[in-house]
Tab-separated table of C-alpha atoms in Angstrom:
chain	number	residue	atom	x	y	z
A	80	UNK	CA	-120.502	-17.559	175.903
A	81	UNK	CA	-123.271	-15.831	177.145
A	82	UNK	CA	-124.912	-12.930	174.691
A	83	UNK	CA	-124.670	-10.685	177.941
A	84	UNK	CA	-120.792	-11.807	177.871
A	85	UNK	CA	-120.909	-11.535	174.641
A	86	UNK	CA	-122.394	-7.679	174.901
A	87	UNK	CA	-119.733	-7.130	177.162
A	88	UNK	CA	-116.457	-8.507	175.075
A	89	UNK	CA	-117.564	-5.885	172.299
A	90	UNK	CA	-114.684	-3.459	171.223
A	91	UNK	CA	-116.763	-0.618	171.757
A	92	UNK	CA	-118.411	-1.865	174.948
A	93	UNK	CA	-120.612	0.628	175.946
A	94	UNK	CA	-122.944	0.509	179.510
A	95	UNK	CA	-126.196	1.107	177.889
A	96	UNK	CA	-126.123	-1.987	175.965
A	97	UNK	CA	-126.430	-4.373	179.532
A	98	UNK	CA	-128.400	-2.024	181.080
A	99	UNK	CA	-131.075	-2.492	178.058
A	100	UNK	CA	-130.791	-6.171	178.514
A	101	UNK	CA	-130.580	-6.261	182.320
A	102	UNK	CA	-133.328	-3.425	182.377
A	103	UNK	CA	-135.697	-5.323	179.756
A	104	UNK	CA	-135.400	-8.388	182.163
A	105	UNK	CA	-136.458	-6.309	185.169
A	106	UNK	CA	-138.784	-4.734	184.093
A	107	UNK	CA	-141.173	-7.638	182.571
A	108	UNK	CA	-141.256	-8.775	185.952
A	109	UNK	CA	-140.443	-11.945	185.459
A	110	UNK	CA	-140.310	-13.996	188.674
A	111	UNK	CA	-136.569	-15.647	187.953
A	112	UNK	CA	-135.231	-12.165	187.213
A	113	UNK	CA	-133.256	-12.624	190.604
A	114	UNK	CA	-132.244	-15.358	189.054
A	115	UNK	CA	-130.994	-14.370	185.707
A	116	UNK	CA	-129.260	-11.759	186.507
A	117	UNK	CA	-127.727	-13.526	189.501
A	118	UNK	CA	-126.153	-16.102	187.412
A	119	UNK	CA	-125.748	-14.169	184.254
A	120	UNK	CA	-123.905	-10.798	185.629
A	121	UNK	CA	-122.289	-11.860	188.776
A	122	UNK	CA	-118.791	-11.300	187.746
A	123	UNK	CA	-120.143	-7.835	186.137
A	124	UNK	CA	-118.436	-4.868	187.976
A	125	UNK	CA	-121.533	-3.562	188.163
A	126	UNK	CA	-123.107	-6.148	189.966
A	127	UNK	CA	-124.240	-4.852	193.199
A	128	UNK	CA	-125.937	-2.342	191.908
A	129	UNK	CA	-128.087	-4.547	189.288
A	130	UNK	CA	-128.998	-6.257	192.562
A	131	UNK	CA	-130.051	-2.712	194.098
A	132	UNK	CA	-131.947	-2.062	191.035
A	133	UNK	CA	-134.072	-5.569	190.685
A	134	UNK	CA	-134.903	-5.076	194.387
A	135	UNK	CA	-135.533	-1.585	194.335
A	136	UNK	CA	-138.104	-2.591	191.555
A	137	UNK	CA	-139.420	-4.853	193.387
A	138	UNK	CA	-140.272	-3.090	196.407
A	139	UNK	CA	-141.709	-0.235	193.809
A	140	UNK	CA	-143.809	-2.643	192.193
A	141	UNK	CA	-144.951	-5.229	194.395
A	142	UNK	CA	-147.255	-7.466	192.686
A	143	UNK	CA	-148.466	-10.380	193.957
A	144	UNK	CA	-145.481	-12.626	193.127
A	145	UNK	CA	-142.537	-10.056	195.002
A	146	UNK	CA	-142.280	-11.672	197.950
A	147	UNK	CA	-141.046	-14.611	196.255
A	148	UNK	CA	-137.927	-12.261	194.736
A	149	UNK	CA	-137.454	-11.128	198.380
A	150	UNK	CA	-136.820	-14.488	199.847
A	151	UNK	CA	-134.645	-15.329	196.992
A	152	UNK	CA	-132.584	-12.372	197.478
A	153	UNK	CA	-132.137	-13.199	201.354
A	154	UNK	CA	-131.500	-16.777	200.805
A	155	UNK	CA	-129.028	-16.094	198.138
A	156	UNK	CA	-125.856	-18.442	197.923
A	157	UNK	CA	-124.649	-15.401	196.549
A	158	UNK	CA	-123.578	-12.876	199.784
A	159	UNK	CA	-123.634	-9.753	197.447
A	160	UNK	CA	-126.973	-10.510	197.003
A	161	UNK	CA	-127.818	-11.193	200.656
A	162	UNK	CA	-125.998	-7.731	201.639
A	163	UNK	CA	-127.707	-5.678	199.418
A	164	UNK	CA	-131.578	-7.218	199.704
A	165	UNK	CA	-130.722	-7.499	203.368
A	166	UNK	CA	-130.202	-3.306	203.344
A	167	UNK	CA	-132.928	-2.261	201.362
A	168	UNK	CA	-135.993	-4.831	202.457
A	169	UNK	CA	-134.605	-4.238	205.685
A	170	UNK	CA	-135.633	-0.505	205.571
A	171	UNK	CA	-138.962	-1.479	204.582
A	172	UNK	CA	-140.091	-4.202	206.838
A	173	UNK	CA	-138.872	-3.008	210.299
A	174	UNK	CA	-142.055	-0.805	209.885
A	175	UNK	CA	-143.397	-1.870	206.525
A	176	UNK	CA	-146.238	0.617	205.024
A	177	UNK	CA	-149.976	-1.050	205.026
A	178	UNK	CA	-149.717	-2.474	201.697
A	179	UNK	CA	-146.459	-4.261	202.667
A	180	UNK	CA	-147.900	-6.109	205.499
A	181	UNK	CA	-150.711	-7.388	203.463
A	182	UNK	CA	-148.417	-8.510	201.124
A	183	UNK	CA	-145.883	-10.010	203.718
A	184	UNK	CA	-148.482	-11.747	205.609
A	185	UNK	CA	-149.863	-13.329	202.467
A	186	UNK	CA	-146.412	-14.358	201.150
A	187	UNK	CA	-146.404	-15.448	204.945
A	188	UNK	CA	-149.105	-17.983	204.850
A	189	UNK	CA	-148.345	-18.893	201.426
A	190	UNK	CA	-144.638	-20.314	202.777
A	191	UNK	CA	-145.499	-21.746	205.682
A	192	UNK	CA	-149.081	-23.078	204.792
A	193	UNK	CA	-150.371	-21.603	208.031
A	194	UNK	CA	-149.816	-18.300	210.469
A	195	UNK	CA	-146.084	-18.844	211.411
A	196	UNK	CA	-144.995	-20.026	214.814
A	197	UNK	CA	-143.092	-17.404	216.849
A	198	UNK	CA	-140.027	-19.668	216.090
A	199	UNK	CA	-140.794	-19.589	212.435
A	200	UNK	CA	-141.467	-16.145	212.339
A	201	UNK	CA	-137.964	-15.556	214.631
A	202	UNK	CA	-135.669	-17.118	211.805
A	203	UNK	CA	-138.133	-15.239	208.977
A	204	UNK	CA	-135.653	-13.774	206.143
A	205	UNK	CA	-137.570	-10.708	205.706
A	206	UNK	CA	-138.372	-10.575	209.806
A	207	UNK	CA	-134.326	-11.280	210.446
A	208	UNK	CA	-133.070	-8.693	208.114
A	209	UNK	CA	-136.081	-6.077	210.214
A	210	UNK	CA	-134.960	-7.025	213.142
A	211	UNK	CA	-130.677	-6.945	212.749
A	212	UNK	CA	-131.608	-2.918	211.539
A	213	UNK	CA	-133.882	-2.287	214.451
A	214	UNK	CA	-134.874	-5.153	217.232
A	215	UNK	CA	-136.910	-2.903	219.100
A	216	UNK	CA	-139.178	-1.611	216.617
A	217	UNK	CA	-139.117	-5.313	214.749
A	218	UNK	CA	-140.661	-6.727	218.317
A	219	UNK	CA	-143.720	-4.526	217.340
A	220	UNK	CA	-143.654	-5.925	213.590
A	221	UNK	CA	-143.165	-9.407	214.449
A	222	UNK	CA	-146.644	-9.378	216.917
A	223	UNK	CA	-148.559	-6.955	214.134
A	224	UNK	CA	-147.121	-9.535	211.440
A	225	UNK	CA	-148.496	-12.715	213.307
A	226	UNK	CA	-151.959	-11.274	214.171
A	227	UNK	CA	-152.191	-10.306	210.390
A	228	UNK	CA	-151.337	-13.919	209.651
A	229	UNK	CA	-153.989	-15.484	211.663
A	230	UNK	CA	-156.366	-13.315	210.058
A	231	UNK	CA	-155.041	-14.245	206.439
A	232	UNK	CA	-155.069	-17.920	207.647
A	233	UNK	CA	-158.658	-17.954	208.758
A	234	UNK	CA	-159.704	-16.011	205.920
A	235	UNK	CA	-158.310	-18.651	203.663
A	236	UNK	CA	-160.587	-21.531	205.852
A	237	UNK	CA	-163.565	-19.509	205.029
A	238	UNK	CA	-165.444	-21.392	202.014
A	239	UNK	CA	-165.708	-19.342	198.992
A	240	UNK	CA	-169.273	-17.391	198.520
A	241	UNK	CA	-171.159	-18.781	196.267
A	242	UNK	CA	-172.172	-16.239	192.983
A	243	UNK	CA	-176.140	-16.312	192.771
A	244	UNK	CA	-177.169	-15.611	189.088
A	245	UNK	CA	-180.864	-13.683	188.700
């Protein structure tokens, strides 16, 4: 048994003791927080929103490494998880704020190992759950996406300056 189960088969169950444990795990920003509580709490009653939250956090926090909790949560054997990332990042990427595009177009390059093709960039988690919320205005994300891309692509061929010490 699990000592989240275990939490849970208390007598005196009470809420705030998993939401300390599943909020402690959130917010370290761990990168298999997705994870844990995916396989952890997914018979928890309360499970859909614990996905809300850890995405919600996500999108509030955005490090480098969020992306990667994005495309979990859209490629998710678990459909609860799917629906509810698929809502929320959604909202944000059919016209995602500056600092979202830098970090999509990095996360971008960093899957595909170069600026996506238009077919890669058509079948896209993040760029399908845009575009199912709004085609039109995803059309105009996908081309700003891929330009931004290129330019993260050719930035990453440019050699490193070297530091001169005086």
């Amino acid at each position: 048994m699990t000592k989240i189960a275990q939490i849970r088969s208390r007598p005196k169950y009470e809420y705030y003791d998993v939401f300390f444990v599943f909020s402690f795990i959130v917010d370290s920003n761990r990168p298999d927080a997705l994870e844990i509580i995916s396989s952890r709490l997914k018979d928890d009653p309360d499970f859909p929103d614990f996905i809300n939250s850890v995405i919600t956090h996500s999108i509030s926090s955005a490090y480098p490494e969020t992306p990667k909790v994005w495309y979990q949560a859209l490629e998710s054997p678990n459909p609860t998880v799917v629906a509810v990332a698929g809502t929320l990042l959604s909202e944000v990427f059919t016209d995602p704020p500056e600092r979202f595009q830098r970090l999509w177009a990095t996360a971008l390059v960093d899957r595909y190992g170069h600026s996506p093709t238009a077919l890669e960039m058509a079948t896209d988690p993040i760029f399908k759950a845009a575009h199912e919320r709004n085609p039109a205005k995803a059309a105009q994300t996908r081309s700003m996406m891929l330009g931004l891309t290129e330019k993260e692509y050719l930035r990453r061929q440019l050699p490193t300056p070297a530091v001169v010490k005086q």
